[in-house]
Amino acid sequence: MKLCLDFLLIYCKNMPHCSVLECSNNTKNSGSFYSYFSFPSDPEIRVKWLRAIGRDINYLIVHERVCSEHFTKDVIIKEGSKRLLKKGAIPSLNIPLPHNIHCTTEVQHVDDKSRTVPSHRNTISFC
């Protein structure tokens, strides 16, 4: 068990990967196309990141990163070959819905004399 844990810590440390649920970006499959940002040291901003990406606020973030795919271009600053985030930037793009939110489409039929026309309305329901 300890060997497995040691391997995971080494793997996470040596191969940056994205912590956003359902995001499979890592340096092995995307090369240098994405940048990987460490979680902020500011506790308030860190909690905002964790909530934004659907992780528990107690999620272990020692070697975790969030890839640039989840940030708007206006919060990413290029300095030479490095990319940095503006202070207070929060991941907001390509974030999956939490598992307790379900999107559905309701179909209502409206009778107009002799024909029925479907009317669509998107709804979000919380469990």
PDB file of C-alpha atoms in Angstrom:
ATOM      1  CA  MET A   1       0.000   0.000   0.000  1.00  0.00           C
ATOM      2  CA  LYS A   2       2.798   2.442   0.901  1.00  0.00           C
ATOM      3  CA  LEU A   3       4.587   1.655  -2.376  1.00  0.00           C
ATOM      4  CA  CYS A   4       1.392   2.435  -4.288  1.00  0.00           C
ATOM      5  CA  LEU A   5       0.962   5.740  -2.434  1.00  0.00           C
ATOM      6  CA  ASP A   6       4.622   6.638  -3.046  1.00  0.00           C
ATOM      7  CA  PHE A   7       4.160   5.898  -6.757  1.00  0.00           C
ATOM      8  CA  LEU A   8       1.076   8.109  -6.936  1.00  0.00           C
ATOM      9  CA  LEU A   9       2.865  10.986  -5.229  1.00  0.00           C
ATOM     10  CA  ILE A  10       5.826  10.660  -7.617  1.00  0.00           C
ATOM     11  CA  TYR A  11       3.480  10.330 -10.614  1.00  0.00           C
ATOM     12  CA  CYS A  12       1.486  13.404  -9.612  1.00  0.00           C
ATOM     13  CA  LYS A  13       4.641  15.367  -8.925  1.00  0.00           C
ATOM     14  CA  ASN A  14       6.369  14.485 -12.196  1.00  0.00           C
ATOM     15  CA  MET A  15       3.407  14.549 -14.555  1.00  0.00           C
ATOM     16  CA  PRO A  16       1.179  17.592 -14.180  1.00  0.00           C
ATOM     17  CA  HIS A  17      -2.435  16.744 -14.828  1.00  0.00           C
ATOM     18  CA  CYS A  18      -5.641  18.695 -14.474  1.00  0.00           C
ATOM     19  CA  SER A  19      -7.695  18.337 -11.272  1.00  0.00           C
ATOM     20  CA  VAL A  20     -10.994  19.386 -12.854  1.00  0.00           C
ATOM     21  CA  LEU A  21     -13.456  16.503 -12.837  1.00  0.00           C
ATOM     22  CA  GLU A  22     -13.752  14.813 -16.247  1.00  0.00           C
ATOM     23  CA  CYS A  23     -10.719  16.701 -17.645  1.00  0.00           C
ATOM     24  CA  SER A  24      -8.058  14.297 -18.873  1.00  0.00           C
ATOM     25  CA  ASN A  25      -5.430  16.877 -19.849  1.00  0.00           C
ATOM     26  CA  ASN A  26      -1.907  16.103 -18.738  1.00  0.00           C
ATOM     27  CA  THR A  27       1.560  16.812 -20.069  1.00  0.00           C
ATOM     28  CA  LYS A  28       1.784  13.338 -21.604  1.00  0.00           C
ATOM     29  CA  ASN A  29      -1.277  13.684 -23.864  1.00  0.00           C
ATOM     30  CA  SER A  30      -1.204  17.435 -24.530  1.00  0.00           C
ATOM     31  CA  GLY A  31       2.493  18.334 -24.473  1.00  0.00           C
ATOM     32  CA  SER A  32       3.003  22.047 -23.974  1.00  0.00           C
ATOM     33  CA  PHE A  33      -0.348  23.012 -25.518  1.00  0.00           C
ATOM     34  CA  TYR A  34      -1.809  23.693 -22.054  1.00  0.00           C
ATOM     35  CA  SER A  35      -0.306  25.378 -19.034  1.00  0.00           C
ATOM     36  CA  TYR A  36      -0.877  23.909 -15.577  1.00  0.00           C
ATOM     37  CA  PHE A  37      -1.456  26.253 -12.659  1.00  0.00           C
ATOM     38  CA  SER A  38      -0.897  25.389  -8.992  1.00  0.00           C
ATOM     39  CA  PHE A  39      -3.663  26.106  -6.540  1.00  0.00           C
ATOM     40  CA  PRO A  40      -3.386  29.555  -4.954  1.00  0.00           C
ATOM     41  CA  SER A  41      -1.818  29.928  -1.527  1.00  0.00           C
ATOM     42  CA  ASP A  42      -4.523  32.433  -0.507  1.00  0.00           C
ATOM     43  CA  PRO A  43      -7.090  30.273   1.370  1.00  0.00           C
ATOM     44  CA  GLU A  44     -10.122  32.269   0.177  1.00  0.00           C
ATOM     45  CA  ILE A  45      -9.151  32.073  -3.506  1.00  0.00           C
ATOM     46  CA  ARG A  46      -8.180  28.394  -3.109  1.00  0.00           C
ATOM     47  CA  VAL A  47     -11.675  27.580  -1.762  1.00  0.00           C
ATOM     48  CA  LYS A  48     -13.206  29.459  -4.724  1.00  0.00           C
ATOM     49  CA  TRP A  49     -11.113  27.331  -7.111  1.00  0.00           C
ATOM     50  CA  LEU A  50     -12.151  24.107  -5.386  1.00  0.00           C
ATOM     51  CA  ARG A  51     -15.824  25.048  -5.480  1.00  0.00           C
ATOM     52  CA  ALA A  52     -15.551  26.186  -9.114  1.00  0.00           C
ATOM     53  CA  ILE A  53     -14.088  22.851 -10.241  1.00  0.00           C
ATOM     54  CA  GLY A  54     -16.503  20.742  -8.204  1.00  0.00           C
ATOM     55  CA  ARG A  55     -14.039  19.497  -5.595  1.00  0.00           C
ATOM     56  CA  ASP A  56     -14.547  19.285  -1.849  1.00  0.00           C
ATOM     57  CA  ILE A  57     -12.863  22.124   0.029  1.00  0.00           C
ATOM     58  CA  ASN A  58     -10.769  19.508   1.877  1.00  0.00           C
ATOM     59  CA  TYR A  59      -9.413  18.070  -1.401  1.00  0.00           C
ATOM     60  CA  LEU A  60      -5.670  17.360  -1.137  1.00  0.00           C
ATOM     61  CA  ILE A  61      -3.959  19.841  -3.477  1.00  0.00           C
ATOM     62  CA  VAL A  62      -0.258  19.317  -2.738  1.00  0.00           C
ATOM     63  CA  HIS A  63       0.752  18.431  -6.319  1.00  0.00           C
ATOM     64  CA  GLU A  64      -2.531  19.199  -8.065  1.00  0.00           C
ATOM     65  CA  ARG A  65      -2.961  21.649 -10.946  1.00  0.00           C
ATOM     66  CA  VAL A  66      -5.720  23.173 -13.075  1.00  0.00           C
ATOM     67  CA  CYS A  67      -5.014  23.457 -16.798  1.00  0.00           C
ATOM     68  CA  SER A  68      -5.363  26.612 -18.868  1.00  0.00           C
ATOM     69  CA  GLU A  69      -8.408  25.168 -20.668  1.00  0.00           C
ATOM     70  CA  HIS A  70     -10.488  26.219 -17.636  1.00  0.00           C
ATOM     71  CA  PHE A  71      -9.502  29.904 -17.587  1.00  0.00           C
ATOM     72  CA  THR A  72     -10.601  32.740 -19.850  1.00  0.00           C
ATOM     73  CA  LYS A  73      -7.833  34.201 -22.027  1.00  0.00           C
ATOM     74  CA  ASP A  74      -8.100  37.586 -20.319  1.00  0.00           C
ATOM     75  CA  VAL A  75      -6.797  36.194 -16.995  1.00  0.00           C
ATOM     76  CA  ILE A  76      -3.743  34.448 -18.496  1.00  0.00           C
ATOM     77  CA  ILE A  77      -0.612  36.599 -18.759  1.00  0.00           C
ATOM     78  CA  LYS A  78       2.320  35.612 -20.991  1.00  0.00           C
ATOM     79  CA  GLU A  79       5.760  36.451 -19.655  1.00  0.00           C
ATOM     80  CA  GLY A  80       8.296  35.163 -22.145  1.00  0.00           C
ATOM     81  CA  SER A  81       7.669  31.440 -22.473  1.00  0.00           C
ATOM     82  CA  LYS A  82       5.756  31.264 -19.165  1.00  0.00           C
ATOM     83  CA  ARG A  83       2.061  31.758 -18.621  1.00  0.00           C
ATOM     84  CA  LEU A  84       0.844  33.199 -15.332  1.00  0.00           C
ATOM     85  CA  LEU A  85      -2.588  33.959 -13.936  1.00  0.00           C
ATOM     86  CA  LYS A  86      -3.811  37.370 -12.909  1.00  0.00           C
ATOM     87  CA  LYS A  87      -4.347  37.728  -9.176  1.00  0.00           C
ATOM     88  CA  GLY A  88      -7.782  36.455  -8.145  1.00  0.00           C
ATOM     89  CA  ALA A  89      -8.387  34.452 -11.358  1.00  0.00           C
ATOM     90  CA  ILE A  90     -10.951  31.652 -10.914  1.00  0.00           C
ATOM     91  CA  PRO A  91     -11.392  28.675 -13.291  1.00  0.00           C
ATOM     92  CA  SER A  92     -14.681  29.116 -15.145  1.00  0.00           C
ATOM     93  CA  LEU A  93     -14.520  27.374 -18.537  1.00  0.00           C
ATOM     94  CA  ASN A  94     -15.287  23.753 -19.449  1.00  0.00           C
ATOM     95  CA  ILE A  95     -16.366  22.874 -15.922  1.00  0.00           C
ATOM     96  CA  PRO A  96     -18.718  19.869 -15.666  1.00  0.00           C
ATOM     97  CA  LEU A  97     -22.027  20.277 -13.883  1.00  0.00           C
ATOM     98  CA  PRO A  98     -22.074  18.892 -10.339  1.00  0.00           C
ATOM     99  CA  HIS A  99     -23.484  15.359 -10.134  1.00  0.00           C
ATOM    100  CA  ASN A 100     -26.578  16.558  -8.265  1.00  0.00           C
ATOM    101  CA  ILE A 101     -27.750  18.871 -11.068  1.00  0.00           C
ATOM    102  CA  HIS A 102     -29.677  17.367 -13.956  1.00  0.00           C
ATOM    103  CA  CYS A 103     -30.439  19.116 -17.224  1.00  0.00           C
ATOM    104  CA  THR A 104     -33.651  18.120 -18.923  1.00  0.00           C
ATOM    105  CA  THR A 105     -35.702  19.325 -21.823  1.00  0.00           C
ATOM    106  CA  GLU A 106     -39.428  19.566 -21.277  1.00  0.00           C
ATOM    107  CA  VAL A 107     -41.627  19.271 -24.337  1.00  0.00           C
ATOM    108  CA  GLN A 108     -45.011  20.952 -24.289  1.00  0.00           C
ATOM    109  CA  HIS A 109     -47.491  20.587 -27.116  1.00  0.00           C
ATOM    110  CA  VAL A 110     -49.535  23.582 -28.150  1.00  0.00           C
ATOM    111  CA  ASP A 111     -52.685  22.925 -30.161  1.00  0.00           C
ATOM    112  CA  ASP A 112     -53.164  25.415 -32.967  1.00  0.00           C
ATOM    113  CA  LYS A 113     -56.369  24.436 -34.732  1.00  0.00           C
ATOM    114  CA  SER A 114     -55.528  21.182 -36.506  1.00  0.00           C
ATOM    115  CA  ARG A 115     -51.818  20.734 -35.747  1.00  0.00           C
ATOM    116  CA  THR A 116     -49.628  20.274 -32.707  1.00  0.00           C
ATOM    117  CA  VAL A 117     -46.406  22.269 -32.469  1.00  0.00           C
ATOM    118  CA  PRO A 118     -43.800  21.132 -29.941  1.00  0.00           C
ATOM    119  CA  SER A 119     -42.478  23.823 -27.636  1.00  0.00           C
ATOM    120  CA  HIS A 120     -39.095  23.175 -25.969  1.00  0.00           C
ATOM    121  CA  ARG A 121     -37.950  24.659 -22.695  1.00  0.00           C
ATOM    122  CA  ASN A 122     -34.632  23.817 -21.041  1.00  0.00           C
ATOM    123  CA  THR A 123     -34.723  23.376 -17.290  1.00  0.00           C
ATOM    124  CA  ILE A 124     -32.255  22.606 -14.561  1.00  0.00           C
ATOM    125  CA  SER A 125     -33.436  20.705 -11.536  1.00  0.00           C
ATOM    126  CA  PHE A 126     -31.549  20.363  -8.269  1.00  0.00           C
ATOM    127  CA  CYS A 127     -31.715  17.134  -6.287  1.00  0.00           C
TER     128      CYS A 127
END
